[in-house]
Tab-separated table of C-alpha atoms and ligand atoms in Angstrom:
chain	number	residue	atom	x	y	z
A	1	MET	CA	31.541	97.487	38.541
A	2	THR	CA	33.372	100.414	37.664
A	3	ALA	CA	36.517	101.565	38.129
A	4	ALA	CA	35.287	103.139	41.064
A	5	GLY	CA	34.354	99.412	41.871
A	6	LEU	CA	30.731	100.257	41.702
A	7	PRO	CA	27.902	98.965	39.862
A	8	LEU	CA	27.528	99.906	36.668
A	9	GLU	CA	24.588	101.773	36.466
A	10	CYS	CA	21.995	99.946	34.187
A	11	PRO	CA	20.329	102.054	30.620
A	12	SER	CA	16.783	102.534	30.844
A	13	VAL	CA	15.362	101.205	27.925
A	14	ARG	CA	12.693	98.874	27.385
A	15	ALA	CA	14.806	95.631	26.783
A	16	LEU	CA	13.485	91.842	27.558
A	17	VAL	CA	15.895	89.201	28.378
A	18	VAL	CA	15.140	85.506	27.133
A	19	LEU	CA	16.731	82.672	28.961
A	20	PRO	CA	16.051	79.070	28.205
A	21	THR	CA	15.599	76.768	30.688
A	22	TYR	CA	16.044	73.112	30.420
A	23	ASP	CA	17.074	71.106	33.715
A	24	GLU	CA	17.142	74.586	35.353
A	25	ALA	CA	15.915	74.066	38.572
A	26	ALA	CA	19.393	74.144	40.741
A	27	ASN	CA	20.481	78.404	38.700
A	28	ILE	CA	17.286	79.716	37.944
A	29	GLU	CA	16.257	81.384	40.991
A	30	GLU	CA	19.781	82.455	41.331
A	31	VAL	CA	20.054	84.221	37.434
A	32	LEU	CA	16.291	85.552	38.161
A	33	ARG	CA	18.192	87.357	41.166
A	34	ARG	CA	21.203	88.675	40.514
A	35	LEU	CA	19.527	89.634	36.756
A	36	ARG	CA	17.533	92.204	38.925
A	37	GLU	CA	20.502	93.584	41.061
A	38	ALA	CA	22.020	94.544	37.810
A	39	CYS	CA	19.055	95.904	35.925
A	40	PRO	CA	16.277	96.432	37.584
A	41	THR	CA	15.072	97.943	34.652
A	42	VAL	CA	14.391	95.164	32.412
A	43	ASN	CA	11.967	92.246	31.792
A	44	VAL	CA	12.906	88.811	31.585
A	45	LEU	CA	10.948	86.048	29.439
A	46	VAL	CA	11.558	82.210	31.009
A	47	VAL	CA	11.083	79.673	27.491
A	48	ASP	CA	11.436	76.170	28.984
A	49	ASP	CA	10.911	73.094	27.099
A	50	GLY	CA	8.676	71.321	30.763
A	51	SER	CA	11.788	70.336	32.326
A	52	PRO	CA	11.060	67.780	34.304
A	53	ASP	CA	12.582	68.842	37.188
A	54	GLY	CA	10.316	71.812	37.910
A	55	THR	CA	12.582	74.916	36.787
A	56	ALA	CA	9.480	76.571	34.971
A	57	ASP	CA	7.275	76.437	38.977
A	58	ILE	CA	10.473	77.788	40.248
A	59	ALA	CA	10.509	81.119	38.088
A	60	GLU	CA	6.907	81.701	38.812
A	61	ALA	CA	7.683	81.527	42.535
A	62	MET	CA	10.079	84.092	42.111
A	63	ALA	CA	7.872	85.928	39.382
A	64	GLU	CA	5.616	86.219	42.308
A	65	GLU	CA	8.583	87.957	44.425
A	66	ILE	CA	10.987	90.554	41.968
A	67	GLY	CA	7.836	91.029	39.843
A	68	ASP	CA	8.088	92.176	35.365
A	69	VAL	CA	9.293	87.541	34.552
A	70	GLU	CA	6.763	85.353	32.631
A	71	VAL	CA	7.290	82.268	32.032
A	72	MET	CA	6.938	80.505	28.699
A	73	ARG	CA	5.838	77.429	28.609
A	74	ARG	CA	6.443	74.742	25.787
A	75	PRO	CA	5.933	71.247	26.068
A	76	ALA	CA	8.615	69.174	24.938
A	77	LYS	CA	12.295	70.393	24.407
A	78	SER	CA	12.955	71.939	21.140
A	79	GLY	CA	16.303	73.637	21.428
A	80	LEU	CA	17.860	77.203	22.278
A	81	GLY	CA	17.571	78.206	18.892
A	82	SER	CA	14.083	77.605	18.852
A	83	ALA	CA	13.428	78.694	22.568
A	84	TYR	CA	14.987	82.224	20.725
A	85	ARG	CA	12.755	82.263	17.521
A	86	ASP	CA	10.103	81.444	20.311
A	87	GLY	CA	11.131	84.515	23.229
A	88	PHE	CA	12.201	86.705	20.366
A	89	ARG	CA	8.651	86.851	18.613
A	90	HIS	CA	6.756	87.592	21.768
A	91	GLY	CA	9.633	90.655	22.530
A	92	LEU	CA	8.907	91.815	19.055
A	93	ILE	CA	4.982	91.988	19.535
A	94	ASN	CA	5.165	93.469	22.873
A	95	GLY	CA	6.993	96.545	21.713
A	96	PHE	CA	10.652	96.343	23.534
A	97	ASP	CA	13.317	98.019	22.168
A	98	ILE	CA	16.714	95.349	22.769
A	99	MET	CA	15.823	91.517	23.239
A	100	VAL	CA	18.302	89.500	24.886
A	101	GLU	CA	20.109	86.332	24.057
A	102	MET	CA	21.821	84.620	28.154
A	103	ASP	CA	22.221	81.248	29.473
A	104	SER	CA	20.489	79.795	32.469
A	105	ASP	CA	23.189	78.497	33.847
A	106	LEU	CA	25.522	81.250	35.892
A	107	SER	CA	28.110	80.896	32.986
A	108	HIS	CA	27.024	84.528	31.538
A	109	ASP	CA	27.366	86.349	34.625
A	110	PRO	CA	24.160	89.500	34.954
A	111	ALA	CA	26.547	92.206	36.364
A	112	ALA	CA	28.210	92.297	32.583
A	113	LEU	CA	24.399	92.503	31.188
A	114	PRO	CA	24.064	96.876	31.476
A	115	THR	CA	27.505	96.700	29.557
A	116	LEU	CA	25.749	95.127	26.137
A	117	LEU	CA	22.744	96.969	26.738
A	118	GLU	CA	24.736	100.103	26.245
A	119	GLN	CA	26.308	99.256	23.657
A	120	VAL	CA	22.951	99.112	21.445
A	121	GLU	CA	21.632	102.086	23.619
A	122	ASN	CA	24.435	103.809	21.684
A	123	GLY	CA	24.020	102.594	17.685
A	124	ALA	CA	25.222	98.591	17.715
A	125	ASP	CA	22.625	96.293	16.606
A	126	LEU	CA	24.176	93.691	18.030
A	127	ALA	CA	27.067	93.457	20.964
A	128	ILE	CA	28.034	90.258	21.465
A	129	GLY	CA	29.205	89.359	24.954
A	130	SER	CA	32.751	88.005	23.243
A	131	ARG	CA	35.547	85.599	25.176
A	132	TYR	CA	38.048	85.945	22.011
A	133	VAL	CA	38.669	90.047	22.018
A	134	GLU	CA	41.304	91.572	24.703
A	135	GLY	CA	40.337	90.989	27.906
A	136	GLY	CA	37.719	88.146	27.192
A	137	SER	CA	38.529	84.757	28.695
A	138	ILE	CA	36.838	81.197	29.575
A	139	PRO	CA	39.045	80.108	32.936
A	140	ASP	CA	37.286	77.314	32.941
A	141	TRP	CA	37.936	75.773	29.570
A	142	SER	CA	41.298	72.969	28.844
A	143	TRP	CA	43.661	74.413	26.591
A	144	HIS	CA	42.620	71.962	23.305
A	145	ARG	CA	38.615	72.457	24.275
A	146	ARG	CA	39.089	76.774	24.399
A	147	ALA	CA	41.311	76.336	20.645
A	148	LEU	CA	38.504	74.170	19.102
A	149	SER	CA	36.011	77.269	19.866
A	150	LYS	CA	38.717	79.769	18.455
A	151	TRP	CA	40.037	78.026	15.118
A	152	GLY	CA	36.381	76.509	15.026
A	153	ASN	CA	34.934	80.531	15.325
A	154	ARG	CA	37.625	81.967	12.991
A	155	TYR	CA	36.699	79.728	10.277
A	156	ALA	CA	33.550	80.670	10.419
A	157	ALA	CA	34.862	84.074	9.841
A	158	ALA	CA	37.256	83.982	7.335
A	159	VAL	CA	34.283	81.353	5.522
A	160	LEU	CA	31.212	84.060	6.192
A	161	GLY	CA	33.919	86.933	5.153
A	162	ILE	CA	32.783	88.531	9.145
A	163	ASP	CA	34.500	90.940	10.966
A	164	VAL	CA	33.743	89.006	14.823
A	165	ASN	CA	35.548	87.538	16.524
A	166	ASP	CA	33.252	85.283	19.006
A	167	ALA	CA	30.499	84.620	16.410
A	168	THR	CA	29.495	81.755	18.348
A	169	ALA	CA	28.857	83.562	21.359
A	170	GLY	CA	25.345	82.941	23.266
A	171	TYR	CA	25.261	86.057	25.992
A	172	ARG	CA	24.356	88.640	22.914
A	173	ALA	CA	21.685	91.695	22.921
A	174	TYR	CA	20.633	92.612	20.005
A	175	SER	CA	17.797	96.028	18.337
A	176	ALA	CA	14.772	95.044	17.506
A	177	SER	CA	14.997	97.006	14.617
A	178	ALA	CA	17.554	94.781	13.260
A	179	LEU	CA	15.657	91.725	14.830
A	180	ALA	CA	12.732	92.515	12.676
A	181	GLU	CA	14.979	92.490	9.434
A	182	ILE	CA	16.623	89.607	9.041
A	183	ASP	CA	13.427	87.550	9.327
A	184	PHE	CA	14.820	85.093	11.961
A	185	GLN	CA	11.806	82.615	11.887
A	186	SER	CA	13.693	81.066	8.622
A	187	VAL	CA	16.701	80.512	10.912
A	188	ARG	CA	16.782	76.761	11.491
A	189	ALA	CA	20.323	75.624	13.100
A	190	ASP	CA	20.324	75.727	16.650
A	191	GLY	CA	22.697	75.222	18.101
A	192	TYR	CA	26.219	77.474	17.858
A	193	ALA	CA	25.075	77.650	14.721
A	194	PHE	CA	22.155	79.735	15.071
A	195	GLN	CA	24.284	82.302	17.261
A	196	ILE	CA	26.889	82.415	14.100
A	197	GLU	CA	23.826	82.946	11.294
A	198	MET	CA	22.217	85.089	13.461
A	199	ALA	CA	25.198	87.562	13.938
A	200	HIS	CA	25.819	86.836	10.236
A	201	ARG	CA	22.429	87.650	9.018
A	202	VAL	CA	22.394	91.069	11.458
A	203	ILE	CA	25.728	91.742	9.085
A	204	GLN	CA	24.278	91.183	5.591
A	205	ALA	CA	21.597	93.419	6.275
A	206	GLY	CA	23.839	96.297	6.440
A	207	GLY	CA	23.426	96.783	10.784
A	208	VAL	CA	26.454	97.576	13.212
A	209	VAL	CA	27.904	94.355	15.352
A	210	ARG	CA	30.137	95.646	18.664
A	211	GLU	CA	31.665	92.759	20.877
A	212	VAL	CA	32.456	93.637	24.432
A	213	PRO	CA	34.943	91.432	26.541
A	214	ILE	CA	32.936	89.167	29.364
A	215	GLN	CA	34.621	86.320	31.019
A	216	PHE	CA	32.541	83.124	30.080
A	217	VAL	CA	32.230	80.739	33.095
A	218	ASP	CA	31.764	77.033	33.402
A	219	ARG	CA	28.158	76.590	34.778
A	220	VAL	CA	28.606	74.926	38.572
A	221	ARG	CA	24.809	73.315	39.153
A	222	GLY	CA	23.286	70.932	35.913
A	223	THR	CA	24.914	69.687	33.169
A	224	SER	CA	24.901	70.640	29.748
A	225	LYS	CA	22.343	70.296	27.451
A	226	MET	CA	24.276	70.511	23.888
A	227	SER	CA	26.045	67.629	22.569
A	228	GLY	CA	29.051	67.238	20.507
A	229	MET	CA	26.787	67.460	17.494
A	230	ILE	CA	25.873	70.463	18.301
A	231	VAL	CA	29.977	71.478	16.137
A	232	VAL	CA	29.309	68.782	13.117
A	233	GLU	CA	25.998	71.340	12.844
A	234	ALA	CA	27.937	74.192	12.807
A	235	LEU	CA	30.208	73.686	10.686
A	236	ALA	CA	28.926	71.726	8.436
A	237	LEU	CA	26.164	74.352	7.836
A	238	VAL	CA	28.761	77.225	7.737
A	239	THR	CA	30.563	75.105	5.191
A	240	TRP	CA	27.681	76.026	3.555
A	241	TRP	CA	26.373	79.244	3.584
A	242	GLY	CA	29.971	80.066	2.481
A	243	VAL	CA	29.955	77.668	-0.848
A	244	ARG	CA	26.658	79.518	-1.230
A	245	ASP	CA	27.382	82.919	-0.532
A	246	ARG	CA	29.713	82.025	-2.845
A	247	LEU	CA	27.315	81.017	-5.715
A	248	LEU	CA	25.353	83.979	-5.033
A	249	ARG	CA	27.567	87.218	-5.706
A	250	ARG	CA	28.890	85.385	-9.075
A	251	ASN	CA	25.780	84.976	-9.855
A	252	ALA	CA	25.056	88.270	-8.951
A	253	ARG	CA	27.778	89.121	-11.005
A	254	PRO	CA	26.340	90.921	-14.695
B	1	GDP	N1	14.151	76.431	26.765
B	1	GDP	C1	14.981	75.722	26.016
B	1	GDP	N2	16.590	75.576	26.575
B	1	GDP	C2	17.489	74.590	26.768
B	1	GDP	C3	16.618	74.500	25.561
B	1	GDP	N3	19.092	73.994	24.998
B	1	GDP	C4	19.680	74.369	26.224
B	1	GDP	N4	18.584	74.891	26.530
B	1	GDP	C5	19.022	76.148	27.459
B	1	GDP	O1	20.866	76.502	27.286
B	1	GDP	C6	20.982	77.234	27.546
B	1	GDP	C7	22.366	76.905	26.881
B	1	GDP	O2	22.726	75.406	27.341
B	1	GDP	P1	23.308	74.444	27.733
B	1	GDP	O3	23.355	73.295	28.042
B	1	GDP	O4	23.757	75.338	29.103
B	1	GDP	O5	24.724	75.112	27.075
B	1	GDP	P2	26.759	75.236	27.426
B	1	GDP	O6	26.427	75.949	27.499
B	1	GDP	O7	26.845	74.613	25.737
B	1	GDP	O8	27.149	73.667	27.766
B	1	GDP	C8	20.759	76.628	29.594
B	1	GDP	O9	20.149	77.395	29.938
B	1	GDP	C9	19.946	75.476	29.052
B	1	GDP	O10	19.513	75.071	30.114
B	1	GDP	C10	16.329	73.427	24.850
B	1	GDP	O11	16.086	72.488	24.144
B	1	GDP	N5	15.171	73.364	25.361
B	2	MG	MG1	25.991	76.342	29.263
């Protein structure tokens, strides 16, 4: 919202919002409606992994109704990172200028999309909707869950030497040129580690990262698909990347 309480203006860019879905039948219709309202010009790609609850059928019915929505049906549940990799490839092949990551459970408010797009339109290679910058928040989380996430983020930033407050955040927009440069197809991680590695690669490639505050709300309908293993994967991979970067730097010294 602007100071006058009006909806933010959506920049007229060629943007593709990639929405990964697994059993989001209870949410997908509202996500798509609110997205269209917040940003009438964006295209949407729903990447569904054969959701047993029929999410893809609902998304296709919505596509008929509101237009500019495509549904990619994949045969089996293959993870969030893999869904984004396929979505980004589709976006690059089809000439979009900006690609957006967004959860399909309404944790990410579609109304914040114009702000993310604006950052990329004004020169950022990656704009992150951040919970840990001034103005960001997670009202539904207990203090210990927030502490784990915040300190996990501090650990990742310190080990990798990146100046990002919320590298695990999954609401973000990339410039197509940055995506084309970082060889995202070779990213293997799937959960939080996928987000961290993508940010790390953009920075290593010399890209500009900007964070804008968002409020992250817990899903109201449906269930989370993330497990505790996703946190373990992230910590282990961050530690490995940190060691690898140091070894590479040492070996590069004359
Ligand atoms: N296509 C696809 N989407 C997934 C998969 N796992 C999770 N998602 C979607 O990714 C988004 C984030 O997952 P969620 O379970 O809400 O994770 P949490 O917010 O960390 O609890 C949601 O839109 C899920 O439907 C998957 O294996 N494949
Ligand atoms: Mg969620």
